[in-house]
Short mmCIF file of C-alpha atoms and ligand atoms in Angstrom, two decimals:
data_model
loop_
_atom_site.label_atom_id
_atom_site.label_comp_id
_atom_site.label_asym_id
_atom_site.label_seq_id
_atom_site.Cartn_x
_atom_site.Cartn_y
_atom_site.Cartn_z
CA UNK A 857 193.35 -17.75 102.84
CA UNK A 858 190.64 -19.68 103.66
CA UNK A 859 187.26 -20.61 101.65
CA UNK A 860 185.19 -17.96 103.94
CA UNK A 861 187.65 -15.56 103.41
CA UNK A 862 187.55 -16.05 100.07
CA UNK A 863 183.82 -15.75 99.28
CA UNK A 864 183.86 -12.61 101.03
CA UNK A 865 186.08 -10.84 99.12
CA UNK A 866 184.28 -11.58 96.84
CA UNK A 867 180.91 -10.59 97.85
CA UNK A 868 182.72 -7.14 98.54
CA UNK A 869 184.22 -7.34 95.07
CA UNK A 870 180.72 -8.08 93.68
CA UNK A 871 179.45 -5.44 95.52
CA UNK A 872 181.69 -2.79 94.25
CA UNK A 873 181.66 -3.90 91.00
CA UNK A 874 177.66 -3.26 91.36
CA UNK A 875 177.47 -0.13 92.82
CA UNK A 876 180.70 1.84 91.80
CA UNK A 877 179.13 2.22 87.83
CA UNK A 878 175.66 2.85 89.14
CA UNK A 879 176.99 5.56 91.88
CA UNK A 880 179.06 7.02 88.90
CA UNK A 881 176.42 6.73 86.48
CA UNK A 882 174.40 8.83 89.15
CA UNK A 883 176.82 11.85 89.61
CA UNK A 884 178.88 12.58 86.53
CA UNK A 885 182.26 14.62 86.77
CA UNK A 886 181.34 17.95 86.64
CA UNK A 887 181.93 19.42 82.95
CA UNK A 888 184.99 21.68 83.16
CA UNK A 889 184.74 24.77 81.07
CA UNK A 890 187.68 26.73 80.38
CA UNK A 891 186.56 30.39 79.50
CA UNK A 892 189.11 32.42 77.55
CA UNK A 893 187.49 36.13 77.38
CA UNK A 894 189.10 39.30 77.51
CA UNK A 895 187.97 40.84 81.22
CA UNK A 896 190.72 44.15 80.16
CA UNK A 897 191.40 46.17 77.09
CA UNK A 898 189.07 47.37 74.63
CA UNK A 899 187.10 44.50 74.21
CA UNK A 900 186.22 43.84 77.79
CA UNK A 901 182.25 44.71 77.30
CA UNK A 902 182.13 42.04 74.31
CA UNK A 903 183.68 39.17 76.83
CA UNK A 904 181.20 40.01 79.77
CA UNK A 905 178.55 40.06 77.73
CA UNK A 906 179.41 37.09 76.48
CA UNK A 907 179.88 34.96 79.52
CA UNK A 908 176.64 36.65 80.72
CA UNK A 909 174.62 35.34 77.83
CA UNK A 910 175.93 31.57 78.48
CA UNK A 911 175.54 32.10 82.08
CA UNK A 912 172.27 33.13 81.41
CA UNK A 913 171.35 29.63 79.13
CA UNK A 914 173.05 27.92 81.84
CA UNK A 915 170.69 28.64 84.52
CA UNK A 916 167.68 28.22 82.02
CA UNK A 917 169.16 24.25 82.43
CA UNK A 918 169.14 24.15 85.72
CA UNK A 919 173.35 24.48 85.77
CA UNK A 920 173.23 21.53 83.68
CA UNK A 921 174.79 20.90 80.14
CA UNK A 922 174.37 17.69 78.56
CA UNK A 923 173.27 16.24 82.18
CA UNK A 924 177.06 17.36 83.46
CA UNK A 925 176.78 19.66 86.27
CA UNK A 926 179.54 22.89 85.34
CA UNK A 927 182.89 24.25 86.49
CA UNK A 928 184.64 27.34 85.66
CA UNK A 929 188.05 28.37 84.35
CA UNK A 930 188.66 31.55 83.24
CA UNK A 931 191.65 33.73 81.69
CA UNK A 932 191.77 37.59 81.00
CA UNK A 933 192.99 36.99 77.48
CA UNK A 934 193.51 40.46 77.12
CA UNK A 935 192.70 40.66 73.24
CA UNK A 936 196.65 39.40 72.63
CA UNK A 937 197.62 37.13 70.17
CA UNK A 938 201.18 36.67 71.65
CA UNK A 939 199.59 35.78 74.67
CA UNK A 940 197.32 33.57 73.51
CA UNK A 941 199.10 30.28 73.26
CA UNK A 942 200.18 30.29 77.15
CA UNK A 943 196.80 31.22 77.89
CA UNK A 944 195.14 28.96 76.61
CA UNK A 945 197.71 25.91 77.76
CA UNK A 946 196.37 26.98 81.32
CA UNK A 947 193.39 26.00 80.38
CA UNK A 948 194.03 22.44 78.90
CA UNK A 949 197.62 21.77 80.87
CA UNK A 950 197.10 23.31 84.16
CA UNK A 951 193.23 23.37 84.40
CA UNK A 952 192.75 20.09 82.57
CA UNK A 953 189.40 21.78 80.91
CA UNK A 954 187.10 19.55 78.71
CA UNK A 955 185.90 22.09 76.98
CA UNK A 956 187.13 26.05 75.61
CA UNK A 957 184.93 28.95 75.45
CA UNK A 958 186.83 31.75 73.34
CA UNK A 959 187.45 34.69 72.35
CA UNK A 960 186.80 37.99 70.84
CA UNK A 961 189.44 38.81 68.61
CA UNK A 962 190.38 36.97 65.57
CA UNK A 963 193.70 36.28 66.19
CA UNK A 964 193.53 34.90 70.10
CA UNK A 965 190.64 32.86 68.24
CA UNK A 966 192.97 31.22 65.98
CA UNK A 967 195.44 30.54 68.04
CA UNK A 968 193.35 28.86 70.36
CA UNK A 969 191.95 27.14 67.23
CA UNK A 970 195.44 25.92 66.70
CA UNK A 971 195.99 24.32 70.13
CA UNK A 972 192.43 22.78 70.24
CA UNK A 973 193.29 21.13 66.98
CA UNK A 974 196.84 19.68 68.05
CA UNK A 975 194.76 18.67 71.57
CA UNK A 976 191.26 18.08 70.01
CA UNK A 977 189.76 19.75 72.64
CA UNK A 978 186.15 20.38 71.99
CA UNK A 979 186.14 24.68 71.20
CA UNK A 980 183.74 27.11 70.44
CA UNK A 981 184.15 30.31 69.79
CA UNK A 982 181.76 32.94 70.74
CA UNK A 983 183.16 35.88 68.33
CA UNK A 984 186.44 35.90 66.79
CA UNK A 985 185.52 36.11 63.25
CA UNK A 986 189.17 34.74 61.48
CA UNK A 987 187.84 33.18 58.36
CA UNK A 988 190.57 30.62 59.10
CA UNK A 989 188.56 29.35 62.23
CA UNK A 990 186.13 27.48 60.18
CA UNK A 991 188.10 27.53 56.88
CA UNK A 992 191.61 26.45 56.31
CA UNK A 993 191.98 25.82 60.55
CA UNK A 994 188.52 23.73 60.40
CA UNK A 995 188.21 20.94 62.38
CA UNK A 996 185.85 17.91 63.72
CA UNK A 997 186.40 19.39 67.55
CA UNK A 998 185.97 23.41 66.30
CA UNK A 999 183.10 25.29 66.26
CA UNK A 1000 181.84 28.89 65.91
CA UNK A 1001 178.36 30.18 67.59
CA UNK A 1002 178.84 33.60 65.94
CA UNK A 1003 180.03 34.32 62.52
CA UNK A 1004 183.11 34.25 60.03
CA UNK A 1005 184.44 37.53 59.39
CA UNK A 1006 183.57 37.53 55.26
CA UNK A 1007 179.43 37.50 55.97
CA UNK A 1008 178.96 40.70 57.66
CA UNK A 1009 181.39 42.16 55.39
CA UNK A 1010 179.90 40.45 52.05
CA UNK A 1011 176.11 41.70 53.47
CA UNK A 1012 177.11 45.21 53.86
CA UNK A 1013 178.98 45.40 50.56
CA UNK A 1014 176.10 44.03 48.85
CA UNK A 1015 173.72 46.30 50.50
CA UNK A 1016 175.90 49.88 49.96
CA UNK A 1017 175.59 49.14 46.08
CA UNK A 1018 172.29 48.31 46.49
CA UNK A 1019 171.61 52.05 47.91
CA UNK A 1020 173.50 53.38 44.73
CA UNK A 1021 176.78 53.92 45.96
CA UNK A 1022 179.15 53.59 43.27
CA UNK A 1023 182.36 54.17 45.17
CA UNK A 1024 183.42 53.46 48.16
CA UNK A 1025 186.65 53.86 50.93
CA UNK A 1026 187.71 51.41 53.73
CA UNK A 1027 188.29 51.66 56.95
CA UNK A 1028 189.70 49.17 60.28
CA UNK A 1029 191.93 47.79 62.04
CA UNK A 1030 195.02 46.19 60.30
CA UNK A 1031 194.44 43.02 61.52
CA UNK A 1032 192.62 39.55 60.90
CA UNK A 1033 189.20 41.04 61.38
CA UNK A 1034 189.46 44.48 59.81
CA UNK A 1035 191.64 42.61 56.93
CA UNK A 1036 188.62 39.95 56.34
CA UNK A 1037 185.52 42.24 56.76
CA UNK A 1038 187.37 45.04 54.35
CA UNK A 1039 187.44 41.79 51.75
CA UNK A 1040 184.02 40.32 52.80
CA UNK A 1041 182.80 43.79 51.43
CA UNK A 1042 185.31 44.57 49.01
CA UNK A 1043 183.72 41.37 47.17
CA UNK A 1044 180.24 41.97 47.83
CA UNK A 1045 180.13 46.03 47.03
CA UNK A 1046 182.32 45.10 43.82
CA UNK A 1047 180.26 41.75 42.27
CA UNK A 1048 177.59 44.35 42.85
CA UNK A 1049 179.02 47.04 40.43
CA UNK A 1050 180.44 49.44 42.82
CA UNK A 1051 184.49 50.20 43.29
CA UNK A 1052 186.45 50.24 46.72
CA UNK A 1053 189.09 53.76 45.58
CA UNK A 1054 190.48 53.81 49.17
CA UNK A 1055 191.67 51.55 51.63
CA UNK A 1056 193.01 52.15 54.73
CA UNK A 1057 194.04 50.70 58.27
CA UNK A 1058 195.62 52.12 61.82
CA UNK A 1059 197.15 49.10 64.11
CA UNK A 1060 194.86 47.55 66.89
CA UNK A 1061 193.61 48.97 68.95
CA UNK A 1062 194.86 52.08 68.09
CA UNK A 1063 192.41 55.17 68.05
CA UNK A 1064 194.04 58.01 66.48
CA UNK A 1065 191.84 58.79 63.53
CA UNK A 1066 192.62 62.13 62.54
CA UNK A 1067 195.01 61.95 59.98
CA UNK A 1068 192.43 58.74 58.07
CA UNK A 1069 189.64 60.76 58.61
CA UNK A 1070 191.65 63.89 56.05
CA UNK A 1071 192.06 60.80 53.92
CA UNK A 1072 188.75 60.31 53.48
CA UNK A 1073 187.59 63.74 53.30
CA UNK A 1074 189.85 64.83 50.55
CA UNK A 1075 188.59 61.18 48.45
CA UNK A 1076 185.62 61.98 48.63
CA UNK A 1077 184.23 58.57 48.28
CA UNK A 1078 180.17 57.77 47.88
CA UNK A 1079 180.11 56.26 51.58
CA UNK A 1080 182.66 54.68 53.91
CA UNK A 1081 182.77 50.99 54.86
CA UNK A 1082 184.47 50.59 58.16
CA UNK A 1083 184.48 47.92 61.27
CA UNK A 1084 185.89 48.38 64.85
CA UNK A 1085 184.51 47.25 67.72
CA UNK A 1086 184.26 48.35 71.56
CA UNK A 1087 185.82 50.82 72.64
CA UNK A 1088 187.30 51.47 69.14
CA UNK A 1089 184.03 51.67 67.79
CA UNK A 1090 182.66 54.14 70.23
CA UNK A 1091 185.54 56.82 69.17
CA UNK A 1092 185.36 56.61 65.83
CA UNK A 1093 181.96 56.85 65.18
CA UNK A 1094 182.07 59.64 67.54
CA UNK A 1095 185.59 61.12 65.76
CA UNK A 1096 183.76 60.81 62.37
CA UNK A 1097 180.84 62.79 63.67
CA UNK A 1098 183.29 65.53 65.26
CA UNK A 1099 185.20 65.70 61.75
CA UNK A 1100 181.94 66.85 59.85
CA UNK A 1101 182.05 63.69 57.70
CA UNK A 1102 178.67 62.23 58.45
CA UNK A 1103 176.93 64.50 56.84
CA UNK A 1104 178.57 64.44 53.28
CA UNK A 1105 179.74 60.80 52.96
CA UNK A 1106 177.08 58.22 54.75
CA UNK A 1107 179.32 55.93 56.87
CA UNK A 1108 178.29 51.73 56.88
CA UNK A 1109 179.87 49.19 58.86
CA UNK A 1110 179.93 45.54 60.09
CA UNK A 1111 177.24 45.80 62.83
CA UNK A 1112 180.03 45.70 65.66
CA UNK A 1113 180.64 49.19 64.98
CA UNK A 1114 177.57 49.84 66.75
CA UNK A 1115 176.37 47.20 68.54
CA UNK A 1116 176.76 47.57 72.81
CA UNK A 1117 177.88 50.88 72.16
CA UNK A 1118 175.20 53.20 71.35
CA UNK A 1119 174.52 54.39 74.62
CA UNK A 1120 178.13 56.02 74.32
CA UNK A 1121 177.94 56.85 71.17
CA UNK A 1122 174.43 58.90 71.57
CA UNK A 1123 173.71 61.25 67.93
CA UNK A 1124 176.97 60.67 66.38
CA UNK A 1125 175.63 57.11 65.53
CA UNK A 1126 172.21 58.54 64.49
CA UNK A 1127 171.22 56.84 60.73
CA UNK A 1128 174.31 54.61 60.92
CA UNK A 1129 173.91 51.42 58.50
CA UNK A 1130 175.80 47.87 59.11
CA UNK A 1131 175.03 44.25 58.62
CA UNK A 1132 175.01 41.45 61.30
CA UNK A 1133 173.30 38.31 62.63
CA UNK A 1134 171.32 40.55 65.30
CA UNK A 1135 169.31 43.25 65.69
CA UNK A 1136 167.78 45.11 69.22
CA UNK A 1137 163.91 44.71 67.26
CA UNK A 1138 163.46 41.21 66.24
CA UNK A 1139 160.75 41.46 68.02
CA UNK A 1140 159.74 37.81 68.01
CA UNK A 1141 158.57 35.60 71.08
CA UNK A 1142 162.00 33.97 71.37
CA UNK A 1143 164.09 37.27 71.39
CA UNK A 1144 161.72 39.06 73.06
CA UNK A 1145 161.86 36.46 75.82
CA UNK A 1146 165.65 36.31 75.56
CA UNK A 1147 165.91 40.33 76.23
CA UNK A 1148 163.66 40.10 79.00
CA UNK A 1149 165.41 37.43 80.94
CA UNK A 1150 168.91 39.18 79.97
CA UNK A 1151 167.20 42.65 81.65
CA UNK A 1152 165.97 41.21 84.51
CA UNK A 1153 169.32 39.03 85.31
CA UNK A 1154 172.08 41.69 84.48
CA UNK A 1155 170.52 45.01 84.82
CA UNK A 1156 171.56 45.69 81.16
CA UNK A 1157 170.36 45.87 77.47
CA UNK A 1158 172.00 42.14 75.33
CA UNK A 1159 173.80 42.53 72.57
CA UNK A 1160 175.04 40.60 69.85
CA UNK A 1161 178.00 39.68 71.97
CA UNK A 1162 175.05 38.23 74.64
CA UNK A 1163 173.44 36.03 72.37
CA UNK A 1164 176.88 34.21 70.76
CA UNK A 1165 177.40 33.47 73.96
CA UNK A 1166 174.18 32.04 74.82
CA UNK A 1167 174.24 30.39 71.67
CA UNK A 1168 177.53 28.75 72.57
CA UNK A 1169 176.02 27.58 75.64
CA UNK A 1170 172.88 26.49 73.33
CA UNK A 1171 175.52 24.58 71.17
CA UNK A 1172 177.28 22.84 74.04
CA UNK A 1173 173.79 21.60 75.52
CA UNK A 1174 172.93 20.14 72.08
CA UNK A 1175 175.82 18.36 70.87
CA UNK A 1176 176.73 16.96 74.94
CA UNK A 1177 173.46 15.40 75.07
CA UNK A 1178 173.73 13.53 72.23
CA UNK A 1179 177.70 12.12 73.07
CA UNK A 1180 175.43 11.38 76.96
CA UNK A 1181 178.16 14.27 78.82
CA UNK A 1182 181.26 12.61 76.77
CA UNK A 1183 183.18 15.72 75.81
CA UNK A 1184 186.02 13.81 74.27
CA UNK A 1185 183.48 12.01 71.53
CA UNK A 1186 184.14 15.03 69.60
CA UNK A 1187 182.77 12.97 65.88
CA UNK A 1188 179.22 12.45 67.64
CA UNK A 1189 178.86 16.23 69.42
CA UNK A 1190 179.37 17.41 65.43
CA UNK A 1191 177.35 14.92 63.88
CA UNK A 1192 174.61 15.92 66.21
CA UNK A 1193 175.07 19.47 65.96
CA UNK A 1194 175.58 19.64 62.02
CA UNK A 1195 171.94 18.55 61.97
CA UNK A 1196 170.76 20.76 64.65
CA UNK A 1197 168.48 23.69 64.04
CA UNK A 1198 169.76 26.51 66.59
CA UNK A 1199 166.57 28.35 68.21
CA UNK A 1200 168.51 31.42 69.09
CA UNK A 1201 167.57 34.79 70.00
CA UNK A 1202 168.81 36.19 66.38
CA UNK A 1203 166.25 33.70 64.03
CA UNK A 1204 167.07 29.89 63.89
CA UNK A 1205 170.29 28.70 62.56
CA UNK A 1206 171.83 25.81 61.22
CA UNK A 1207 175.60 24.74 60.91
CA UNK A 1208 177.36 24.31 58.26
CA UNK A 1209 180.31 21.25 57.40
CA UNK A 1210 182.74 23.57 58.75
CA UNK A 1211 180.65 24.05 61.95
CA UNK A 1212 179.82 27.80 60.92
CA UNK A 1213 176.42 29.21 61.71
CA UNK A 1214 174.82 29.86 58.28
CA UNK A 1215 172.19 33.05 59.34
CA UNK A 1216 170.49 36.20 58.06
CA UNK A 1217 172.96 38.80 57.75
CA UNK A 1218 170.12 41.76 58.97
CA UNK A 1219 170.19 45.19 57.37
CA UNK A 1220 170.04 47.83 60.25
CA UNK A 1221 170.23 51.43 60.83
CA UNK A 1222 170.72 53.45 64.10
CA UNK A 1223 167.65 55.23 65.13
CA UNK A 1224 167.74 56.44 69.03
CA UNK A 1225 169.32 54.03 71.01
CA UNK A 1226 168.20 51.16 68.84
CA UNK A 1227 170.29 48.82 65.94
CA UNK A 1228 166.63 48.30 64.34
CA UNK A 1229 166.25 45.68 61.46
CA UNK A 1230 165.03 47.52 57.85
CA UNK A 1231 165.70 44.21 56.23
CA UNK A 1232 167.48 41.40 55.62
CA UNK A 1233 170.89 42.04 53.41
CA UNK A 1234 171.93 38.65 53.03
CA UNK A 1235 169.23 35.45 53.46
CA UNK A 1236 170.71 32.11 55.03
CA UNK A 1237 173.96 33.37 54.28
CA UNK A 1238 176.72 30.38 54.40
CA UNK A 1239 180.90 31.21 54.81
CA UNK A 1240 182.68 29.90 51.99
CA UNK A 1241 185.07 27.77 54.07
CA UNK A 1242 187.97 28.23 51.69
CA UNK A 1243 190.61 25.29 52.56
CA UNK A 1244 188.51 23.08 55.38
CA UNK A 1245 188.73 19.85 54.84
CA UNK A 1246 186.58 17.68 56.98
C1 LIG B 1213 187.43 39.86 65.85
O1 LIG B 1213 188.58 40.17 66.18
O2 LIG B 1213 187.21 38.85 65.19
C2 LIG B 1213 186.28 40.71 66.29
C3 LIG B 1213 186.39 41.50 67.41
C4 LIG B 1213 185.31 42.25 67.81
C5 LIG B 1213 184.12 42.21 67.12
C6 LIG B 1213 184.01 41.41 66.00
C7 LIG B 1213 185.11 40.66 65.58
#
């Protein structure tokens, strides 16, 4: 090789050296999102809603997050936990995803929690409420935009004894989420001097009611605490209508027993009372503006569901632009978000050390087609994170 030769290979080499960072530097990878909703199943509203809401903050960015232009990958989830871990390997192993959006229910959450953990893949989940999530599971790469399942349940609890209710029965699903809410409230209804007499449970998500429903009516309990969700939620309110109950023993709830389902629901969830992070008459600039934008682009009323998910889209904005797009620098995306203020549709939020929103639990009751806010049940209220360790 001679000297000329030489020189220019290096000149090229120069060259590349120059240009390859700045062309880089100029068009990140696109981020790839790995979205694990249920599309089937009784919970299929509460996953479209929620990819709708972060679609929806998406396109407020111009497509971008954290200056990283977006891909999708997406898996029906189904609601099943012993689908969950296969699931979501298609997402890391076969899709190679920087980042996991899921799920709805509590026990597809933690297992996803479990492989993000053993992966550290960045995750946040839009619902599923397992206390576990951002408890005993916690994690520096795991975050929640919505809530853990004790702070609807404490709110409610706290705000049936507060309405003089002295006794009280319980009634879910017999899984993570029913399990956690029923304790949530169990703690909150009791610290406030009232007494759970009745508890009971049906598998998820079954929907045969009946033979509870006798239960209850032959207790005769003060009021009945109860959460389901969905379509769950639409039947039993509907079932406890149809049974005569409402009008003897006033039924409360986590506000997923009547959140996105009202419309279906129609009288039967007339006067209904729950607690959640959310109400349809916030009425403030930033909700109001969220609602209108959610009309306009979807043709349909948000929901609770709709604003975790543009909330987890909020989150992922936030903490990527302070990493500069670097997904994998997982200790400076939390540091940035723990000291975040959230300006979400629901009120502004912080996070807590265990990367759980700490909110308003609202008071509402069911009046026409409306969850409307009579008050706030629980102010700034902050999980308990029993077991997390970060
Ligand atoms: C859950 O499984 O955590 C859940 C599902 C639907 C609504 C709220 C919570």
């Amino acid at each position: 090789m001679n000297i000329s030769q030489l020189s220019r290979r290096a000149v090229i080499a120069t060259a590349v050296t120059l240009t390859m960072p700045l062309a880089m530097a100029q068009t990140p990878q696109k981020l790839k999102i790995g979205l694990m909703l249920p599309a089937t199943g009784t919970f299929a509203a509460l996953g479209t809603a929620i990819e709708n809401g972060f679609r929806l903050h998406l396109a407020e960015q111009g497509g971008k997050l954290g200056g990283r232009e977006v891909e999708f990958f997406k898996v029906d989830d189904e609601s099943d936990p012993s689908k969950a871990i296969d699931n979501v390997n298609k997402l890391i192993k076969r899709d190679n995803v920087d980042v996991l959006i899921g799920s709805v229910h509590s026990g597809v959450a933690m297992a996803m929690a479990r492989v993000a953990k053993g992966t550290g893949t960045l995750m946040i989940n839009p619902n599923g409420g397992a206390d576990a999530v951002t408890g005993s599971m916690c994690a520096v790469n795991i975050f929640r935009s919505s809530f853990s399942n004790w702070q609807p349940g404490f709110a409610i609890g706290q705000a049936m004894a507060a309405k003089g209710h002295k006794t009280a029965a319980t009634i879910t699903w017999k899984y993570a989420a029913g399990d956690e809410m029923a304790r949530g409230f169990k703690e909150g209804f009791e610290k406030s001097g009232g007494k759970v007499t009745k508890e009971l449970s049906l598998p998820f998500p079954n929907v045969e009611f009946q033979s509870l429903l006798t239960e209850i009516a032959s207790a005769k309990p003060d009021a009945v605490f109860s959460f389901f969700a969905g379509g769950g939620a639409v039947k039993f309110v509907k079932d406890y209508d149809g049974a005569g109950l409402k009008k003897s023993i006033p039924l409360f709830g986590t506000g997923f027993l009547t959140d996105g389902t009202l419309e279906a629901q129609g009288a039967s969830a007339e006067g209904v009372l729950t607690s959640l992070h959310y109400a349809d008459n916030l009425n403030t600039p930033r909700d109001n503006a969220f609602r209108l934008a959610y009309a306009k682009t979807f043709k349909m009323q948000p929901d609770v569901y709709a604003v975790q998910g543009y909330d987890a889209a909020q989150m992922l904005g936030i903490g990527l632009a302070a990493v500069k797009g670097d997904a994998k620098n997982t200790a400076g995306f939390a540091a940035a978000l723990t000291k975040a203020t959230i300006d979400s549709p629901r009120g502004k939020f912080t996070i807590s050390k265990a990367h759980n929103p700490i909110q308003d639990m609202y008071l509402r009751q069911v009046s026409g087609k409306e969850n409307k806010v009579i008050g706030v049940a629980s102010k700034a209220l902050e999980d308990p994170a029993t077991g997390c360790r970060i």
